[in-house]
PDB file of C-alpha atoms in Angstrom:
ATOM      1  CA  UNK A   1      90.492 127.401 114.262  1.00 77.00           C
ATOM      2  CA  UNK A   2      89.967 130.586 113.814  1.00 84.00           C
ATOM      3  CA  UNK A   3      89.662 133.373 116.678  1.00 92.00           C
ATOM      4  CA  UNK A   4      88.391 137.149 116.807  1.00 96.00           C
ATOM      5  CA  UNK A   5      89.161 139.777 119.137  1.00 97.00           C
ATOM      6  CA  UNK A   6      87.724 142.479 120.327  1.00 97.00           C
ATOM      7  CA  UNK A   7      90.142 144.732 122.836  1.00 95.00           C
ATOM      8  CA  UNK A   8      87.326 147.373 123.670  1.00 96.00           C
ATOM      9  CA  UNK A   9      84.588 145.856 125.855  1.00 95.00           C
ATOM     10  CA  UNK A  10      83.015 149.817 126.091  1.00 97.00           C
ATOM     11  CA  UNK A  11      83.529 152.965 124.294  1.00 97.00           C
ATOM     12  CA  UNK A  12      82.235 156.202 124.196  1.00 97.00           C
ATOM     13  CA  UNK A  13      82.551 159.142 122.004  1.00 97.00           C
ATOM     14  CA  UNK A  14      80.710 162.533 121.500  1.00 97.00           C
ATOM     15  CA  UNK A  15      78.228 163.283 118.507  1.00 97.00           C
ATOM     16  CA  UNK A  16      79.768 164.461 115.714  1.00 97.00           C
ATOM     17  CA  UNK A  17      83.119 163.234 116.706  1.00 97.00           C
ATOM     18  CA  UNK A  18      85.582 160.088 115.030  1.00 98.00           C
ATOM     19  CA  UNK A  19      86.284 156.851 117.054  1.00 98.00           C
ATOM     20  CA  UNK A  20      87.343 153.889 115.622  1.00 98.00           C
ATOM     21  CA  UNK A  21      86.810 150.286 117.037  1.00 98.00           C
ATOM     22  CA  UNK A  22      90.020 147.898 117.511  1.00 98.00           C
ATOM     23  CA  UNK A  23      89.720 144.195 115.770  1.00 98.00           C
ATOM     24  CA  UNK A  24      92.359 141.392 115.948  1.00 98.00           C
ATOM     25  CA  UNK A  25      91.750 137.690 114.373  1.00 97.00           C
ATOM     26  CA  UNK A  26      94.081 134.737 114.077  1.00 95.00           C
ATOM     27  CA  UNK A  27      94.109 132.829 110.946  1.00 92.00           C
ATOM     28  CA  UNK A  28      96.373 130.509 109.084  1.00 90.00           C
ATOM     29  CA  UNK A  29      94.012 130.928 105.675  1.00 88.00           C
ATOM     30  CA  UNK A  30      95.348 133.595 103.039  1.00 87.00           C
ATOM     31  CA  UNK A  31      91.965 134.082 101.596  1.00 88.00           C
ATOM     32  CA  UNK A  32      89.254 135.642 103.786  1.00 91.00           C
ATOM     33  CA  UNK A  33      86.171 137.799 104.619  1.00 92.00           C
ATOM     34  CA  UNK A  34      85.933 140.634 106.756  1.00 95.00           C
ATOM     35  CA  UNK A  35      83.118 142.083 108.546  1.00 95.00           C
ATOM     36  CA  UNK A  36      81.686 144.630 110.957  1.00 97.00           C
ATOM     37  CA  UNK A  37      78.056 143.842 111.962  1.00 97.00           C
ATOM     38  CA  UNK A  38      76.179 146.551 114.640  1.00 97.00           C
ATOM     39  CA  UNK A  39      73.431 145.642 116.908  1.00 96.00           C
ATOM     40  CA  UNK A  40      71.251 148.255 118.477  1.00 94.00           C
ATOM     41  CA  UNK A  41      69.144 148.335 122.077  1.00 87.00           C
ATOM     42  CA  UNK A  42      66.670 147.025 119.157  1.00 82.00           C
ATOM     43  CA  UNK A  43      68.616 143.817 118.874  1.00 83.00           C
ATOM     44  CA  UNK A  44      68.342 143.608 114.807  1.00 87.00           C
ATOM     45  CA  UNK A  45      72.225 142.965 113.637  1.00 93.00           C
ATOM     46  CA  UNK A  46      72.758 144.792 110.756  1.00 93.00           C
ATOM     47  CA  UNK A  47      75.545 144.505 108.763  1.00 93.00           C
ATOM     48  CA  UNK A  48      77.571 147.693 108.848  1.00 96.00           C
ATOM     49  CA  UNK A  49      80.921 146.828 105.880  1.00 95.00           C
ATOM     50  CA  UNK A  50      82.529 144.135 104.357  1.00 93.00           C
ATOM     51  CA  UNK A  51      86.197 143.395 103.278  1.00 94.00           C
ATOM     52  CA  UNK A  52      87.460 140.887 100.960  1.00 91.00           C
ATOM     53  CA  UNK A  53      91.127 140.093 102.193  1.00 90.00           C
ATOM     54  CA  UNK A  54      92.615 140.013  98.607  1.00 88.00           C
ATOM     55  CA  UNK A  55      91.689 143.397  98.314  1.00 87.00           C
ATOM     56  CA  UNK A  56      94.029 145.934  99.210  1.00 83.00           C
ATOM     57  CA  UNK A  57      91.797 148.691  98.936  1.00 90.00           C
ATOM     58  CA  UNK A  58      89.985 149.462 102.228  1.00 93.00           C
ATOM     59  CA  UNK A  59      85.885 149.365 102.333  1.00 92.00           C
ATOM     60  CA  UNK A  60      84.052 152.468 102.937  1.00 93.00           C
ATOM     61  CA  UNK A  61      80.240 152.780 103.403  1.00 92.00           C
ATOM     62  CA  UNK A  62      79.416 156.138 103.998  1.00 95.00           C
ATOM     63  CA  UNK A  63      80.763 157.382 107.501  1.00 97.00           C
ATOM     64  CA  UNK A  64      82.027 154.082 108.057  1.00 97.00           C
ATOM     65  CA  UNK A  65      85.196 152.958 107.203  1.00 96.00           C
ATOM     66  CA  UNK A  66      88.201 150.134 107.576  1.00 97.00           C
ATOM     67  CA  UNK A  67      91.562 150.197 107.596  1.00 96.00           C
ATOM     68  CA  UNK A  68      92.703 146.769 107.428  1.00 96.00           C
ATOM     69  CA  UNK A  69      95.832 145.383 107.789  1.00 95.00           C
ATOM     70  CA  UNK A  70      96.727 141.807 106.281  1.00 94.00           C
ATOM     71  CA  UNK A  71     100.204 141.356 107.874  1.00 93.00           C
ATOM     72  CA  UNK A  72      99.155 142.506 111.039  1.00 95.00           C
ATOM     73  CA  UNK A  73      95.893 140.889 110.778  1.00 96.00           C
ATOM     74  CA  UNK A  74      93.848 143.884 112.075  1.00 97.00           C
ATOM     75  CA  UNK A  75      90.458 144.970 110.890  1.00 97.00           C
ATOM     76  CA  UNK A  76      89.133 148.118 112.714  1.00 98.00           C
ATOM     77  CA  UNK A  77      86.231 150.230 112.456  1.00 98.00           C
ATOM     78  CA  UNK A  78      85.824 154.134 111.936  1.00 98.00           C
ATOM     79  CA  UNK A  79      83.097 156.134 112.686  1.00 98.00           C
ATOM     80  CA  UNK A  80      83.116 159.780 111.438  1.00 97.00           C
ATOM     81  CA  UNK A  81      80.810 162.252 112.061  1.00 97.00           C
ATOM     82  CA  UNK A  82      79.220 160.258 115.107  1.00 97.00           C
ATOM     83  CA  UNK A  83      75.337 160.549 115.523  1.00 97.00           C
ATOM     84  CA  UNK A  84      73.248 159.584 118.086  1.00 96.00           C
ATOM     85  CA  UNK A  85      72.312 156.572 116.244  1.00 95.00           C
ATOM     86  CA  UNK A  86      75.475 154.898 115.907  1.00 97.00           C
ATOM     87  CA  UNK A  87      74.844 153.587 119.888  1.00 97.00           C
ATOM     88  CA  UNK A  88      74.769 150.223 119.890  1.00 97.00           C
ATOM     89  CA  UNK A  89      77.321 146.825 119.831  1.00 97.00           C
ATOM     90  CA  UNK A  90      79.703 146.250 117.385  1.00 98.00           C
ATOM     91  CA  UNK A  91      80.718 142.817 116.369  1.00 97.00           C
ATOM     92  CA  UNK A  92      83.775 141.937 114.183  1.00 97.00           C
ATOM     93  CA  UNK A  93      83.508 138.797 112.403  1.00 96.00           C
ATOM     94  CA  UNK A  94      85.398 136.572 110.221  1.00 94.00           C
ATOM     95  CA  UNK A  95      84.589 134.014 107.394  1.00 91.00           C
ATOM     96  CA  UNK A  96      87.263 131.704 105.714  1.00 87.00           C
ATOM     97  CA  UNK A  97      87.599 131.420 101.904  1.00 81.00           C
ATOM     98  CA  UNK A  98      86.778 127.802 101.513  1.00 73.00           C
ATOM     99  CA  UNK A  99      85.298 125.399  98.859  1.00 63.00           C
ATOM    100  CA  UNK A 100      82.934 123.935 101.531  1.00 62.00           C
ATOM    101  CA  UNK A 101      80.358 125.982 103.437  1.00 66.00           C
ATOM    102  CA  UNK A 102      81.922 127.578 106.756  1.00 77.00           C
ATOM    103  CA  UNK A 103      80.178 129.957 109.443  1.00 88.00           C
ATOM    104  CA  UNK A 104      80.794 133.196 110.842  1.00 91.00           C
ATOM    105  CA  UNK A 105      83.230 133.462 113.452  1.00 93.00           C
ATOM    106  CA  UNK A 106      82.495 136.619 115.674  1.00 95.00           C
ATOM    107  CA  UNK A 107      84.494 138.617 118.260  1.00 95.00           C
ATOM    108  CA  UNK A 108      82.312 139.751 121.414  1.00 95.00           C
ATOM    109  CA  UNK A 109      81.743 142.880 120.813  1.00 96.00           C
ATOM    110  CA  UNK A 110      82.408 146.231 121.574  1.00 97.00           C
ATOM    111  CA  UNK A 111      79.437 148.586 123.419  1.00 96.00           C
ATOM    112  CA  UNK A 112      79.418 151.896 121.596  1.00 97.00           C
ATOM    113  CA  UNK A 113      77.691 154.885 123.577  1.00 97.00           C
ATOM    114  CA  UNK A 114      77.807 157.962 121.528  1.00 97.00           C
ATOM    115  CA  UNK A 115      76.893 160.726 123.852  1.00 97.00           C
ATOM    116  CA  UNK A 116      75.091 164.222 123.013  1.00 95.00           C
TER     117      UNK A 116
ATOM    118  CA  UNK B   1      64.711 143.030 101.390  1.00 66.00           C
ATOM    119  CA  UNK B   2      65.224 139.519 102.754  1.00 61.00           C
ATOM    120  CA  UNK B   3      63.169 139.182 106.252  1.00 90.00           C
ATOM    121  CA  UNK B   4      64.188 136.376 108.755  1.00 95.00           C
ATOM    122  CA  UNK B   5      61.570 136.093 111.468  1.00 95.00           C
ATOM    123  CA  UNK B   6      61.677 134.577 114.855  1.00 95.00           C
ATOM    124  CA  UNK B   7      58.472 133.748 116.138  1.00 89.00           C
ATOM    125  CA  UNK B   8      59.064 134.907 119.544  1.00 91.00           C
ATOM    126  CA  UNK B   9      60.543 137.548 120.952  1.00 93.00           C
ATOM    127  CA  UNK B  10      60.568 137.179 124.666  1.00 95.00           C
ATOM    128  CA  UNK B  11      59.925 133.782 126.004  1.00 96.00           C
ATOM    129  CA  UNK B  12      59.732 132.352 129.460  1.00 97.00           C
ATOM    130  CA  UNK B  13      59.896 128.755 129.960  1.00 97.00           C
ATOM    131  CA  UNK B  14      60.386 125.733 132.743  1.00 97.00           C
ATOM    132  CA  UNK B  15      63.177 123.427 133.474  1.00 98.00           C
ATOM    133  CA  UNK B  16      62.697 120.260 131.751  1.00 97.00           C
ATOM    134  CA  UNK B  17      60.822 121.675 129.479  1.00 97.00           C
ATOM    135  CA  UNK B  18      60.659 121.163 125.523  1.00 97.00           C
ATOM    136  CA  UNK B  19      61.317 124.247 124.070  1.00 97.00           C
ATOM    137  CA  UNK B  20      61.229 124.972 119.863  1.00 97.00           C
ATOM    138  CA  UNK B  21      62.726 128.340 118.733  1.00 97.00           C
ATOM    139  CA  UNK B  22      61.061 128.816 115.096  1.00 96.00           C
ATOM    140  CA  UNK B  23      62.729 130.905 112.121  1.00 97.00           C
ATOM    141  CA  UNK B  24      61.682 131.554 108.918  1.00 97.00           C
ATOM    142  CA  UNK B  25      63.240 133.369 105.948  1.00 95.00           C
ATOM    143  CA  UNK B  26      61.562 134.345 102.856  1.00 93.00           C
ATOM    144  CA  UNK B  27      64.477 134.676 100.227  1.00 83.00           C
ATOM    145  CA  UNK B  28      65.148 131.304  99.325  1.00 88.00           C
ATOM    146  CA  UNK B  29      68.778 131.400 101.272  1.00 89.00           C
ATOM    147  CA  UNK B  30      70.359 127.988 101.240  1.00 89.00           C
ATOM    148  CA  UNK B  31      72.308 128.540 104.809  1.00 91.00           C
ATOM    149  CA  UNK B  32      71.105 129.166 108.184  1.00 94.00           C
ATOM    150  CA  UNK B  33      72.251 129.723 111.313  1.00 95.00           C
ATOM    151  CA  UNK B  34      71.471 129.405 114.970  1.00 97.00           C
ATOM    152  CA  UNK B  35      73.507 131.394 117.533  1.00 97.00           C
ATOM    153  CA  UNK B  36      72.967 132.167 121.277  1.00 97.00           C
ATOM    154  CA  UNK B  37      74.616 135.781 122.309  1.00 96.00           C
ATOM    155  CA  UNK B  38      75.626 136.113 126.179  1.00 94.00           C
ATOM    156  CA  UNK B  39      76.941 138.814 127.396  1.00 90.00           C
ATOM    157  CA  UNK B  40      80.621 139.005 127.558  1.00 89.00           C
ATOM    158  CA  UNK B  41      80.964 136.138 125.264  1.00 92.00           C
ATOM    159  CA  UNK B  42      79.662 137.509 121.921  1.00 92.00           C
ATOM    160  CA  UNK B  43      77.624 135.308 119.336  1.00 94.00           C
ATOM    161  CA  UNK B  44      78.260 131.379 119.794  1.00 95.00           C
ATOM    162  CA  UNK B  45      77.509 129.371 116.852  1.00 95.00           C
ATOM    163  CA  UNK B  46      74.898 126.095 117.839  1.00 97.00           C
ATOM    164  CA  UNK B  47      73.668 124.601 114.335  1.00 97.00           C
ATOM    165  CA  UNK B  48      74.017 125.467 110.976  1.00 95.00           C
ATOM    166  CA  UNK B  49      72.409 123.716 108.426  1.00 94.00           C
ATOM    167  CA  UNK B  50      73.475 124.389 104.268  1.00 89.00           C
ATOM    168  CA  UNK B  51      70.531 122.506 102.305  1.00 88.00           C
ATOM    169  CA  UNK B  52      67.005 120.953 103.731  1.00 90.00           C
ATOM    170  CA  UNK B  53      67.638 117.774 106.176  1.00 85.00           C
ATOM    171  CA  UNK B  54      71.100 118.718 106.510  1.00 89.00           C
ATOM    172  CA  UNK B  55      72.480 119.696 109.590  1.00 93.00           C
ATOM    173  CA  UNK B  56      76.286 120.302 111.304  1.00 93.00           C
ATOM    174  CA  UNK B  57      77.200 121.182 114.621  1.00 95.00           C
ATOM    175  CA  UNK B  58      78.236 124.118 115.449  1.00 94.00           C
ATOM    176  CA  UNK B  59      80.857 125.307 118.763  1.00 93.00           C
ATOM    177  CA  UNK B  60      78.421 124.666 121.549  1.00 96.00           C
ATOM    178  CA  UNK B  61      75.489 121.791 120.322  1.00 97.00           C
ATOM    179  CA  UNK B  62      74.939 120.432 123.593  1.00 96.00           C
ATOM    180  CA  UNK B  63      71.822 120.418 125.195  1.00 96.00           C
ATOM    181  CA  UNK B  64      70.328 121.581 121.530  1.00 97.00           C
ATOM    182  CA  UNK B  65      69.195 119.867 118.286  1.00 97.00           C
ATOM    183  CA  UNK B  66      67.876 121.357 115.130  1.00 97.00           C
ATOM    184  CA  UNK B  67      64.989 120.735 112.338  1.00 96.00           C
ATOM    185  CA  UNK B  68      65.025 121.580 108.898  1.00 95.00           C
ATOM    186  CA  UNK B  69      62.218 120.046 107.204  1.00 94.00           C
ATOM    187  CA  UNK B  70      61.906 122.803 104.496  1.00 95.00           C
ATOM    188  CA  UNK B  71      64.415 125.540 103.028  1.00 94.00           C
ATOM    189  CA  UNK B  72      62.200 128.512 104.891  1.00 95.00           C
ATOM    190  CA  UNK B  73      62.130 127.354 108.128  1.00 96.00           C
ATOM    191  CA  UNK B  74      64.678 126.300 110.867  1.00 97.00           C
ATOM    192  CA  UNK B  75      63.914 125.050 114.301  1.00 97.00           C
ATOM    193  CA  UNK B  76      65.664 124.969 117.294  1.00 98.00           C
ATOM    194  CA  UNK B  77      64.796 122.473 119.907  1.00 98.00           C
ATOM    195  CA  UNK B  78      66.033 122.909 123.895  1.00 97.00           C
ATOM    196  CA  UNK B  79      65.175 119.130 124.413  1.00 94.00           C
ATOM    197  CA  UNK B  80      64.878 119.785 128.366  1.00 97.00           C
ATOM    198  CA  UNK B  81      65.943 123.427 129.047  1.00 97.00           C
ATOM    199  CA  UNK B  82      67.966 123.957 131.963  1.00 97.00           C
ATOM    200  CA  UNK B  83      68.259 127.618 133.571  1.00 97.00           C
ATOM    201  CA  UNK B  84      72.071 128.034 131.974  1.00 97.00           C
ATOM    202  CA  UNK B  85      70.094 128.108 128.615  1.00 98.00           C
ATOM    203  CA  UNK B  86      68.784 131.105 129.130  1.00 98.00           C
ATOM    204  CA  UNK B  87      70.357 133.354 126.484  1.00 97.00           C
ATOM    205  CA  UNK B  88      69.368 136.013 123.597  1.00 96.00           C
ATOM    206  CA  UNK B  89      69.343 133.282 120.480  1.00 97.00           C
ATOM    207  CA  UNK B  90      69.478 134.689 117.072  1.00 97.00           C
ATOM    208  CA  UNK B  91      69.021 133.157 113.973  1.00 97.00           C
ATOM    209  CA  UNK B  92      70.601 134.204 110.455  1.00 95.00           C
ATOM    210  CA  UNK B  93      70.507 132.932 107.008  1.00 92.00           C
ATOM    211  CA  UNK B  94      72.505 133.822 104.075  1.00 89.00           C
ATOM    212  CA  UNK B  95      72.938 132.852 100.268  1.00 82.00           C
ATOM    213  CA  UNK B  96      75.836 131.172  99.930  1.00 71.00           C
ATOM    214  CA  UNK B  97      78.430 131.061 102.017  1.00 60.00           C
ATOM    215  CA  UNK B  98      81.413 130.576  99.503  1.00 62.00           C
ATOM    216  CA  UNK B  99      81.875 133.663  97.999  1.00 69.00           C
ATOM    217  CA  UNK B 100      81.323 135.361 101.023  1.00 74.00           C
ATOM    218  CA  UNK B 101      77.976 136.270 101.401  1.00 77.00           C
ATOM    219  CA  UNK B 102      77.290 138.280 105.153  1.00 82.00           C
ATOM    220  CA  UNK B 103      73.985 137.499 107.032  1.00 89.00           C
ATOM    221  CA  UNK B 104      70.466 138.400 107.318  1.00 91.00           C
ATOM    222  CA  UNK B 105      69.159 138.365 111.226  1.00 94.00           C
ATOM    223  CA  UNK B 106      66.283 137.553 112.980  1.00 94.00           C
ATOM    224  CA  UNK B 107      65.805 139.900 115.380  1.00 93.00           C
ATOM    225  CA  UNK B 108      66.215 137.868 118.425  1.00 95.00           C
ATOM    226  CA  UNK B 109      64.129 135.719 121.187  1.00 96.00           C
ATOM    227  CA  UNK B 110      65.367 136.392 124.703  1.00 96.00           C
ATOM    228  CA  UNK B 111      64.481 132.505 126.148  1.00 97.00           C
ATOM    229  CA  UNK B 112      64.398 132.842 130.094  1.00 98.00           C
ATOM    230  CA  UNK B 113      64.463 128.918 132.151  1.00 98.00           C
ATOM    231  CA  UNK B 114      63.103 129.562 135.010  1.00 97.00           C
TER     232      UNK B 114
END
């Protein structure tokens, strides 16, 4: 089975600043999906980026970005230019290549407070 | 954009109680998804369900069951809640989970068993 983790129960980080959010998984699969999904104090999770694992080149989305690492199985999270808005939890997740249908598995989050 | 509603946000029930959680999504998404989020133990999958009538367990099923009686709409059902139920459950659908496709959320009902 596949596991997700999340090293960083709490962060903080001042506006305007860069912080970047630590994710782990365990996997036997070479084929995979990738992805960061945020949940604000309004509770609506939102997917933030999305990574393919048989591409090399790393997903950006604006001030978000990964840098993921296949051999080390690492997946974390960047944040440039922090705003106010960017508070919230962040969830790593993980979804296996497969023929059949198979869920998201997600890390537990990390509790970003970006502070003014 | 694709919507996925939960019909309640907050909700308070009794122990022993029969309790439905009701979502609805209006883009025609095969999969959906029922997961409870606790604190300190992230989002924990309970059903899933990939066509109508189908269902598969998820990590934690116990306690739950599921309805899906037409593509739009899946139902979870506490058959007799118990206070370690209480929980933030979400509900998601997506497209197609095979090539990858991320989620569309509800935006939560916080079920207290009281």
């Amino acid at each position: 089975a596949q596991t997700v983790t999340q090293s960083q129960p709490e962060m903080s980080v001042q506006e305007a600043e860069t912080v970047t959010l630590s994710c782990t998984y365990d996997t036997s699969e070479s084929n995979y999906y990738l992805f960061w999904y945020k949940q604000p104090p309004s509770r609506q999770m939102i997917l933030v980026i999305r990574q393919e694992a048989y591409k090399q080149q790393n997903a950006t989305e604006n001030r978000f970005s990964v840098n993921f690492q296949k051999a080390a199985k690492s997946f974390s999270l960047k944040i440039s230019d922090s705003q106010l808005g960017d508070t919230a939890m962040y969830f790593c997740a993980f979804m296996k290549h497969s023929s059949g249908n198979t869920p998201l598995v997600f890390g537990k989050g990390t509790r970003l407070s970006v502070i003014a | 954009d694709v919507k996925v509603t939960q019909s309640s946000r907050y909700l308070v029930k009794r122990t022993g109680e029969k309790v439905f959680l009701e979502c609805v999504q209006d883009m025609d998404h095969e999969n959906m998804f029922w997961y409870r989020q606790d604190p300190g133990l992230g989002l924990r999958l309970i059903y899933f369900s990939y066509d109508v009538k189908m269902k598969e367990k998820g990590d934690i099923p116990e306690g739950y069951s599921v309805s899906r009686e037409k593509k739009e709409r899946f139902s979870l059902i506490l058959e007799s809640a118990s206070t370690n139920q209480t929980s933030m459950y979400l509900c998601a659908s997506s497209l197609g989970t095979r090539q990858g496709y991320g989620y569309t959320f509800g935006s939560g009902t916080r079920l207290t068993v009281v």
